[in-house]
């Protein structure tokens, strides 16, 4: 695997918006999110995950990490929570739609969390932050829809730091060149007629300042 970081771009500091939540049987995320993470997208980051709309950016926003804090000083914690984008979802002028587990982390205590749930939608501010999960710098897997030998799909589940993945390429040994993979959707990249030998992937990253 080869990583190619590019120049940084800036997204500023905190941005004001709104957040809401959705229900699930166990308060975690959904394994059918638009980023294509499957079960990983349900439990990653201790289940503190979010669906986004504007920040989804045709899938480029998948896997991005954000610090989000709400603005009600009576009920909101000062630090808020650090959430991972795993899905696409549109709300009522909201930038984040959390599962209940993540939404509760906005509150200063359990009683305050009940008040935030009662509100349904809260005023927030957010900023992009580096992703920091223990163990690995990059995690990718072969997607279950891959069909040997004619079709390969991979899911890039995690890249440490603060990067957007803008391109993925596959080394083609017989032609001695890199071949672009297609973003199928979310964090899933695919290609037809992949190499039959070892798979070598090159990922183009753009660093983004929070």
Backbone as JSON, one array per atom type, in Angstrom:
{
  "sequence": "XXXXXXXXXXXXXXXXXXXXXXXXXXXXXXXXXXXXXXXXXXXXXXXXXXXXXXXXXXXXXXXXXXXXXXXXXXXXXXXXXXXXXXXXXXXXXXXXXXXXXXXXXXXXXXXXXXXXXXXXXXXXXXXXXXXXXXXXXXXXXXXXXXXXXXXXXXXXXXXXXXXXXXXXXXXXXXXXXXXXXXXXXXXXXXXXXXXXXXXXXXXXXXXXXX",
  "N": [[0.84, -1.18, 0.0], [0.51, 2.22, -0.8], [0.71, 5.52, 0.32], [-0.16, 8.78, -0.58], [0.15, 11.82, 0.46], [-1.27, 15.07, -0.03], [-1.19, 18.7, -0.47], [-2.23, 20.85, 2.24], [-5.56, 21.99, 2.97], [-7.71, 24.49, 4.35], [-10.33, 24.42, 6.76], [-11.17, 26.22, 8.62], [-12.29, 27.13, 11.98], [-14.53, 26.43, 14.57], [-17.82, 25.75, 13.38], [-21.14, 26.87, 13.2], [-24.21, 25.06, 13.59], [-26.86, 22.62, 13.45], [-28.04, 19.7, 15.2], [-29.44, 16.4, 15.33], [-31.04, 13.25, 16.21], [-31.33, 9.67, 15.68], [-33.26, 6.69, 16.19], [-32.33, 3.37, 17.27], [-32.28, -0.19, 17.81], [-30.27, -0.91, 19.71], [-29.06, 1.46, 20.28], [-26.73, 1.98, 18.89], [-24.99, 2.62, 15.73], [-25.98, 2.14, 12.26], [-25.65, -0.83, 10.27], [-26.0, -0.57, 7.59], [-25.21, 1.79, 6.43], [-24.59, 4.62, 4.21], [-21.92, 4.91, 3.61], [-20.85, 2.42, 3.3], [-19.61, 0.81, 5.19], [-20.56, -1.36, 6.63], [-20.85, -3.64, 9.36], [-18.73, -2.54, 10.77], [-19.2, 0.21, 10.59], [-21.21, 0.5, 12.41], [-20.25, 0.18, 15.0], [-17.76, 1.4, 15.23], [-15.45, 3.66, 16.82], [-16.48, 3.39, 19.38], [-19.17, 3.35, 18.84], [-19.92, 5.99, 18.47], [-21.1, 7.67, 16.14], [-22.14, 9.27, 13.05], [-24.66, 10.35, 10.73], [-24.51, 12.43, 7.87], [-25.23, 15.26, 5.73], [-24.59, 17.66, 3.99], [-21.86, 17.52, 4.58], [-21.17, 15.08, 3.59], [-20.35, 14.96, 0.91], [-20.43, 13.51, -1.61], [-19.39, 11.09, -0.75], [-16.73, 11.53, -0.13], [-16.53, 12.57, 2.38], [-16.83, 10.42, 4.08], [-15.78, 8.65, 6.95], [-14.54, 10.82, 8.1], [-13.63, 12.71, 11.01], [-15.14, 14.53, 13.65], [-15.27, 17.09, 16.1], [-17.97, 17.81, 18.08], [-20.11, 19.99, 19.72], [-22.83, 20.99, 21.78], [-24.84, 23.97, 22.39], [-26.28, 24.77, 24.61], [-25.78, 25.93, 27.7], [-26.76, 24.97, 30.08], [-27.31, 22.28, 29.81], [-25.44, 21.07, 28.14], [-22.27, 19.48, 27.62], [-18.92, 20.76, 27.97], [-16.95, 19.84, 26.26], [-18.24, 18.19, 24.44], [-18.6, 15.72, 21.92], [-16.55, 13.4, 20.05], [-17.07, 12.44, 16.86], [-17.6, 10.05, 14.19], [-18.06, 10.05, 10.69], [-20.32, 8.0, 9.1], [-22.46, 7.62, 7.45], [-25.08, 8.79, 5.23], [-27.48, 11.35, 5.61], [-30.38, 13.39, 5.77], [-31.71, 16.09, 7.62], [-33.74, 18.43, 9.5], [-32.48, 21.14, 8.6], [-30.04, 20.31, 9.64], [-26.64, 19.39, 10.31], [-25.63, 17.12, 11.4], [-26.75, 13.87, 12.15], [-27.14, 11.93, 14.72], [-26.7, 8.65, 16.22], [-28.46, 7.43, 19.13], [-26.64, 6.85, 21.17], [-24.38, 8.41, 20.59], [-25.51, 11.0, 20.5], [-26.28, 11.4, 23.16], [-23.84, 11.9, 24.32], [-23.38, 14.55, 23.97], [-24.41, 15.82, 26.14], [-24.13, 17.06, 29.54], [-24.61, 15.38, 31.66], [-26.49, 12.39, 32.61], [-29.18, 13.16, 33.19], [-29.33, 15.61, 31.91], [-28.99, 14.7, 29.33], [-31.44, 13.49, 28.83], [-33.03, 15.76, 28.61], [-31.98, 16.87, 26.26], [-32.7, 14.89, 24.44], [-35.43, 15.24, 24.57], [-35.68, 17.75, 23.4], [-35.07, 17.17, 20.76], [-33.89, 18.43, 18.46], [-30.85, 20.21, 18.47], [-28.91, 23.21, 18.89], [-25.65, 23.49, 17.66], [-22.0, 23.51, 17.52], [-19.24, 22.76, 15.42], [-16.14, 21.14, 14.45], [-13.62, 19.94, 12.23], [-11.49, 17.26, 13.08], [-8.43, 15.37, 13.75], [-8.55, 11.86, 13.07], [-8.13, 9.34, 15.43], [-7.54, 6.27, 16.17], [-6.82, 3.38, 18.06], [-4.04, 1.32, 17.23], [-3.91, 0.97, 14.2], [-2.78, 2.63, 11.18], [-3.93, 2.67, 8.69], [-6.85, 1.11, 7.53], [-8.25, -1.25, 5.5], [-10.57, -3.28, 3.63], [-11.54, -6.14, 1.69], [-14.45, -5.86, -0.12], [-17.59, -7.52, 0.38], [-19.05, -7.85, -1.93], [-17.29, -8.32, -3.95], [-16.17, -10.28, -6.73], [-14.33, -12.84, -7.66], [-12.84, -13.86, -10.73], [-13.32, -11.37, -11.82], [-14.17, -8.93, -10.69], [-13.42, -6.46, -8.34], [-13.89, -4.98, -5.22], [-13.14, -2.63, -2.72], [-13.19, -1.51, 0.67], [-12.29, 1.38, 2.24], [-11.77, 1.73, 5.39], [-10.59, 3.24, 7.39], [-8.35, 5.91, 7.85], [-5.67, 7.17, 9.52], [-5.36, 10.37, 11.11], [-6.04, 13.52, 9.53], [-7.5, 13.58, 6.87], [-8.79, 13.73, 3.5], [-9.82, 11.23, 1.25], [-9.08, 11.19, -2.01], [-8.52, 9.8, -4.33], [-7.99, 6.45, -5.52], [-5.75, 3.99, -6.52], [-4.73, 1.13, -8.43], [-2.1, -1.15, -8.74], [-0.97, -2.29, -11.82], [0.58, -4.92, -12.86], [1.27, -6.19, -15.31], [1.12, -4.17, -17.19], [2.77, -2.36, -16.07], [1.94, -0.01, -14.67], [-0.09, 2.4, -12.85], [-3.54, 2.03, -12.21], [-6.6, 3.71, -12.17], [-9.06, 3.34, -9.65], [-12.62, 3.21, -9.26], [-14.81, 5.34, -7.44], [-17.3, 3.72, -6.07], [-19.41, 4.07, -4.26], [-19.78, 6.04, -1.31], [-17.3, 4.98, 0.9], [-16.41, 2.96, -0.67], [-14.52, 1.52, -3.19], [-14.01, 0.43, -6.55], [-13.19, -1.91, -9.24], [-13.02, -3.43, -12.48], [-11.82, -6.57, -13.79], [-9.42, -7.08, -12.12], [-5.9, -7.32, -11.09], [-4.47, -10.59, -11.09], [-2.46, -11.31, -9.48], [-0.64, -10.33, -6.49], [-2.28, -7.72, -4.7], [-1.71, -4.34, -4.98], [-2.17, -1.22, -3.65], [-2.62, 2.24, -4.14], [-3.18, 5.21, -2.4], [-4.51, 8.4, -2.66], [-4.27, 11.22, -0.7], [-5.68, 14.15, 0.75], [-4.73, 16.54, 2.95], [-6.58, 18.06, 5.54], [-7.2, 20.9, 7.4], [-8.58, 21.5, 10.61]],
  "CA": [[0.0, 0.0, 0.0], [1.25, 3.48, -0.9], [-0.08, 6.7, 0.65], [0.38, 9.99, -1.19], [-0.49, 13.02, 0.99], [-1.18, 16.3, -0.82], [-1.14, 19.91, 0.31], [-3.34, 21.08, 3.15], [-6.53, 23.06, 2.8], [-8.23, 24.88, 5.66], [-11.77, 24.5, 6.95], [-11.48, 27.15, 9.69], [-12.44, 26.59, 13.32], [-15.88, 25.9, 14.79], [-18.92, 26.19, 12.52], [-22.44, 26.7, 13.85], [-25.19, 24.27, 12.86], [-27.83, 21.92, 14.28], [-27.9, 18.24, 15.22], [-30.56, 15.62, 15.85], [-30.67, 11.86, 16.44], [-32.26, 8.65, 15.22], [-33.33, 5.55, 17.09], [-31.93, 2.03, 16.84], [-32.58, -1.1, 18.92], [-29.24, -0.93, 20.74], [-28.51, 2.83, 20.36], [-25.54, 2.12, 18.05], [-25.26, 3.03, 14.37], [-26.6, 1.16, 11.36], [-24.69, -1.52, 9.41], [-26.35, -0.35, 6.18], [-24.96, 3.2, 6.12], [-24.23, 4.95, 2.83], [-20.47, 4.83, 3.4], [-20.5, 1.05, 2.93], [-18.75, 0.21, 6.21], [-21.13, -2.56, 7.21], [-20.86, -3.72, 10.82], [-17.72, -1.6, 11.26], [-19.83, 1.51, 10.72], [-22.16, 0.49, 13.52], [-19.59, 0.15, 16.3], [-16.49, 2.12, 15.25], [-15.39, 4.8, 17.74], [-17.41, 3.07, 20.47], [-20.54, 3.64, 18.41], [-20.19, 7.43, 18.35], [-21.08, 7.87, 14.69], [-23.16, 10.22, 12.59], [-25.01, 10.57, 9.33], [-24.39, 13.84, 7.49], [-25.72, 15.56, 4.37], [-23.65, 18.56, 3.31], [-20.49, 17.08, 4.82], [-20.95, 13.78, 2.94], [-19.55, 15.31, -0.27], [-20.38, 12.38, -2.55], [-18.63, 10.0, -0.18], [-15.41, 11.96, 0.32], [-16.62, 12.83, 3.81], [-16.91, 9.19, 4.87], [-14.64, 8.4, 7.81], [-14.04, 12.05, 8.72], [-13.91, 12.84, 12.44], [-15.53, 15.89, 14.03], [-15.67, 17.44, 17.46], [-19.28, 18.46, 18.05], [-20.61, 20.34, 21.05], [-24.05, 21.79, 21.71], [-24.64, 25.33, 22.89], [-27.09, 25.05, 25.8], [-24.85, 25.78, 28.82], [-27.39, 24.28, 31.2], [-27.41, 20.84, 29.59], [-24.4, 20.55, 27.24], [-20.91, 19.4, 28.13], [-18.04, 21.74, 27.33], [-16.15, 19.18, 25.22], [-19.08, 17.51, 23.45], [-18.14, 14.39, 21.55], [-15.83, 13.2, 18.8], [-17.9, 11.51, 16.09], [-17.11, 9.61, 12.88], [-19.09, 10.02, 9.65], [-20.49, 6.65, 8.55], [-23.71, 7.48, 6.72], [-25.69, 10.0, 4.68], [-28.83, 11.57, 6.1], [-30.83, 14.78, 5.78], [-32.65, 16.44, 8.66], [-34.29, 19.78, 9.45], [-31.36, 22.09, 8.66], [-29.02, 19.72, 10.51], [-25.43, 18.85, 9.69], [-25.33, 15.82, 12.01], [-27.82, 13.03, 12.68], [-26.43, 10.96, 15.54], [-27.44, 7.62, 16.95], [-28.74, 7.88, 20.5], [-25.43, 6.72, 21.98], [-23.55, 9.58, 20.34], [-26.25, 12.22, 20.86], [-26.24, 11.54, 24.61], [-22.52, 12.39, 24.71], [-23.4, 16.02, 23.94], [-24.94, 16.32, 27.41], [-23.2, 17.13, 30.67], [-24.92, 14.28, 32.58], [-27.64, 11.63, 32.09], [-30.43, 13.93, 33.26], [-29.27, 16.6, 30.83], [-29.19, 13.98, 28.07], [-32.89, 13.33, 28.64], [-33.54, 17.04, 28.13], [-31.59, 17.01, 24.85], [-33.57, 13.99, 23.67], [-36.76, 15.87, 24.5], [-35.61, 18.84, 22.42], [-35.09, 16.58, 19.41], [-32.87, 19.11, 17.66], [-30.1, 21.17, 19.29], [-27.92, 24.07, 18.26], [-24.3, 22.96, 17.9], [-20.86, 23.97, 16.72], [-18.41, 21.59, 15.12], [-14.91, 21.34, 13.68], [-12.93, 18.71, 11.79], [-10.35, 16.9, 13.92], [-7.78, 14.14, 13.29], [-9.03, 10.56, 13.55], [-7.1, 8.64, 16.19], [-8.0, 5.0, 16.72], [-5.65, 2.6, 18.47], [-3.6, 0.15, 16.48], [-3.58, 1.0, 12.79], [-2.8, 3.89, 10.45], [-4.85, 2.48, 7.57], [-7.6, -0.14, 7.56], [-9.13, -1.48, 4.36], [-10.98, -4.68, 3.5], [-12.19, -6.5, 0.44], [-15.9, -5.82, 0.05], [-18.22, -8.83, 0.15], [-19.61, -7.92, -3.29], [-16.24, -8.68, -4.9], [-16.37, -11.58, -7.37], [-13.12, -13.28, -8.35], [-11.7, -12.97, -10.92], [-13.66, -10.25, -12.69], [-14.6, -7.69, -10.05], [-12.84, -6.22, -7.01], [-14.31, -3.78, -4.5], [-12.51, -2.51, -1.4], [-13.71, -0.46, 1.55], [-11.26, 2.02, 3.06], [-12.51, 1.98, 6.62], [-9.96, 4.17, 8.33], [-7.02, 6.48, 7.62], [-5.35, 7.99, 10.68], [-5.07, 11.76, 10.83], [-7.1, 14.44, 9.1], [-7.34, 13.52, 5.42], [-9.81, 13.28, 2.57], [-9.34, 10.31, 0.22], [-9.57, 11.74, -3.28], [-8.31, 8.84, -5.42], [-7.39, 5.16, -5.19], [-5.22, 3.37, -7.73], [-4.33, -0.27, -8.33], [-0.93, -1.42, -9.56], [-1.18, -3.28, -12.87], [1.94, -5.41, -13.09], [1.54, -6.51, -16.71], [1.3, -2.92, -17.94], [3.71, -1.54, -15.31], [1.36, 1.31, -14.44], [-1.19, 2.5, -11.9], [-4.86, 2.16, -12.83], [-7.54, 4.34, -11.24], [-10.28, 2.67, -9.24], [-13.81, 4.08, -9.27], [-15.56, 5.4, -6.19], [-18.62, 3.15, -6.33], [-20.25, 4.88, -3.37], [-19.21, 6.17, 0.03], [-15.89, 4.63, 1.03], [-16.21, 1.75, -1.47], [-13.87, 1.73, -4.49], [-14.06, -0.83, -7.28], [-12.62, -2.01, -10.58], [-13.22, -4.71, -13.16], [-10.61, -7.27, -14.25], [-8.27, -6.73, -11.29], [-4.75, -8.21, -11.25], [-4.61, -11.9, -10.45], [-1.35, -11.43, -8.53], [-0.81, -9.56, -5.26], [-2.94, -6.43, -4.88], [-0.99, -3.18, -4.45], [-3.08, -0.09, -3.73], [-2.08, 3.57, -3.84], [-4.26, 6.09, -1.96], [-4.19, 9.83, -2.69], [-4.87, 11.89, 0.44], [-5.57, 15.6, 0.87], [-4.81, 16.92, 4.36], [-7.56, 19.11, 5.8], [-7.05, 21.48, 8.72], [-9.85, 21.74, 11.25]],
  "C": [[0.88, 1.24, 0.0], [0.3, 4.62, -0.58], [0.6, 7.93, 0.09], [-0.35, 11.21, -0.64], [-0.27, 14.2, 0.06], [-1.2, 17.5, 0.11], [-2.39, 20.09, 1.16], [-4.3, 22.14, 2.61], [-7.15, 23.33, 4.16], [-9.74, 24.9, 5.67], [-12.14, 25.45, 8.08], [-11.58, 26.47, 11.03], [-13.86, 26.04, 13.49], [-16.9, 26.55, 13.87], [-20.24, 25.91, 13.22], [-23.4, 25.91, 12.97], [-26.21, 23.7, 13.84], [-27.61, 20.42, 14.18], [-29.17, 17.62, 15.77], [-30.1, 14.17, 16.01], [-31.72, 10.94, 15.83], [-32.22, 7.47, 16.18], [-32.81, 4.28, 16.45], [-32.12, 1.1, 18.03], [-31.56, -1.08, 20.04], [-28.53, 0.41, 20.89], [-27.21, 3.01, 19.6], [-25.96, 2.59, 16.66], [-25.91, 1.92, 13.57], [-25.54, 0.48, 10.5], [-24.96, -1.31, 7.93], [-26.13, 1.1, 5.76], [-24.41, 3.41, 4.73], [-22.73, 4.9, 2.57], [-20.01, 3.42, 3.05], [-19.64, 0.33, 3.94], [-19.29, -1.09, 6.79], [-21.12, -2.5, 8.73], [-19.84, -2.77, 11.45], [-18.34, -0.23, 11.49], [-20.84, 1.61, 11.84], [-21.47, 0.71, 14.86], [-18.28, 0.92, 16.37], [-16.58, 3.3, 16.22], [-16.38, 4.62, 18.89], [-18.84, 3.45, 20.12], [-20.89, 5.1, 18.3], [-20.02, 7.83, 16.89], [-22.22, 8.79, 14.29], [-23.42, 10.05, 11.11], [-24.92, 12.07, 9.07], [-24.98, 14.02, 6.1], [-24.69, 16.4, 3.64], [-22.21, 18.09, 3.44], [-20.16, 15.74, 4.17], [-20.09, 13.93, 1.68], [-19.33, 14.12, -1.21], [-19.5, 11.24, -2.06], [-17.25, 10.38, 0.31], [-15.4, 12.19, 1.82], [-16.7, 11.6, 4.68], [-15.62, 8.99, 5.68], [-14.07, 9.63, 8.47], [-14.47, 12.11, 10.18], [-14.17, 14.31, 12.78], [-15.72, 15.97, 15.54], [-16.96, 18.24, 17.35], [-19.7, 18.77, 19.48], [-21.85, 21.21, 20.91], [-23.9, 23.04, 22.57], [-25.46, 25.68, 24.13], [-26.23, 24.86, 27.04], [-25.44, 25.02, 30.0], [-27.34, 22.77, 31.05], [-26.24, 20.24, 28.79], [-23.04, 20.51, 27.92], [-20.01, 20.36, 27.36], [-17.25, 21.13, 26.18], [-17.0, 18.55, 24.13], [-18.59, 16.11, 23.18], [-17.34, 14.44, 20.27], [-16.54, 12.1, 18.02], [-17.27, 11.21, 14.74], [-18.28, 9.56, 11.9], [-19.15, 8.62, 9.04], [-21.69, 6.52, 7.63], [-24.12, 8.84, 6.15], [-27.1, 10.13, 5.24], [-29.16, 13.05, 6.14], [-31.86, 14.99, 6.88], [-33.2, 17.84, 8.44], [-33.18, 20.78, 9.69], [-30.28, 21.61, 9.63], [-27.81, 19.29, 9.69], [-25.08, 17.48, 10.24], [-26.62, 15.15, 12.48], [-27.15, 11.87, 13.4], [-27.33, 9.78, 15.91], [-27.62, 8.1, 18.39], [-27.5, 7.84, 21.38], [-24.54, 7.95, 21.82], [-24.23, 10.86, 20.8], [-26.2, 12.47, 22.36], [-24.91, 12.11, 25.09], [-22.43, 13.92, 24.64], [-23.74, 16.59, 25.31], [-23.9, 16.25, 28.52], [-23.43, 16.0, 31.68], [-26.16, 13.55, 32.06], [-28.96, 12.39, 32.14], [-30.48, 14.98, 32.16], [-29.48, 15.94, 29.47], [-30.67, 13.78, 27.79], [-33.53, 14.62, 28.14], [-33.2, 17.23, 26.65], [-32.42, 16.09, 23.97], [-34.96, 14.59, 23.52], [-36.79, 17.02, 23.5], [-35.71, 18.3, 20.99], [-34.03, 17.12, 18.49], [-32.18, 20.13, 18.56], [-29.17, 22.0, 18.42], [-26.53, 23.57, 18.65], [-23.25, 23.83, 17.23], [-19.93, 22.78, 16.55], [-17.14, 22.01, 14.4], [-14.32, 19.98, 13.33], [-11.72, 18.5, 12.69], [-9.69, 15.65, 13.36], [-8.48, 12.9, 13.86], [-7.88, 9.84, 14.24], [-7.71, 7.4, 16.83], [-6.77, 4.15, 17.0], [-5.34, 1.51, 17.46], [-3.11, 0.38, 15.08], [-3.58, 2.42, 12.23], [-3.77, 3.84, 9.28], [-5.54, 1.13, 7.74], [-8.46, -0.21, 6.3], [-9.46, -2.97, 4.29], [-11.57, -4.89, 2.12], [-13.69, -6.58, 0.69], [-16.52, -7.16, -0.33], [-18.85, -8.96, -1.23], [-18.56, -8.25, -4.35], [-16.48, -10.09, -5.45], [-15.14, -11.92, -8.19], [-13.51, -14.09, -9.59], [-12.04, -11.64, -11.59], [-13.97, -8.94, -12.03], [-14.02, -7.61, -8.64], [-13.39, -4.92, -6.45], [-13.62, -3.78, -3.14], [-13.19, -1.37, -0.64], [-12.54, 0.09, 2.36], [-11.95, 2.49, 4.33], [-11.9, 3.1, 7.45], [-8.6, 4.61, 7.8], [-6.74, 7.42, 8.79], [-5.04, 9.42, 10.25], [-6.29, 12.5, 10.32], [-7.02, 14.6, 7.58], [-8.67, 13.22, 4.72], [-9.16, 12.33, 1.57], [-9.93, 10.75, -1.1], [-9.37, 10.8, -4.46], [-7.69, 7.57, -4.87], [-6.97, 4.51, -6.5], [-4.71, 1.97, -7.42], [-3.15, -0.5, -9.26], [-1.21, -2.57, -10.53], [0.19, -3.76, -13.34], [2.23, -5.65, -14.56], [1.77, -5.27, -17.55], [2.3, -1.98, -17.27], [3.19, -0.11, -15.13], [0.24, 1.23, -13.4], [-2.5, 2.7, -12.65], [-5.86, 2.68, -11.8], [-8.69, 3.4, -10.92], [-11.41, 3.69, -9.2], [-14.42, 4.12, -7.86], [-16.98, 4.92, -6.49], [-19.68, 3.89, -5.53], [-19.53, 4.97, -2.03], [-17.72, 5.93, 0.06], [-15.53, 3.37, 0.24], [-15.65, 2.12, -2.84], [-13.82, 0.4, -5.22], [-13.38, -0.74, -8.64], [-13.0, -3.37, -11.17], [-11.87, -5.27, -13.59], [-9.38, -6.88, -13.43], [-7.1, -7.68, -11.53], [-4.98, -9.53, -10.53], [-3.5, -12.13, -9.43], [-1.67, -10.61, -7.27], [-1.4, -8.18, -5.57], [-2.11, -5.34, -4.21], [-1.86, -1.95, -4.71], [-2.34, 1.19, -3.38], [-3.25, 4.51, -3.53], [-3.77, 7.53, -1.97], [-4.98, 10.53, -1.59], [-4.68, 13.4, 0.33], [-5.75, 15.94, 2.34], [-5.74, 18.11, 4.52], [-7.38, 19.6, 7.22], [-8.42, 21.78, 9.3], [-10.05, 23.17, 11.68]]
}
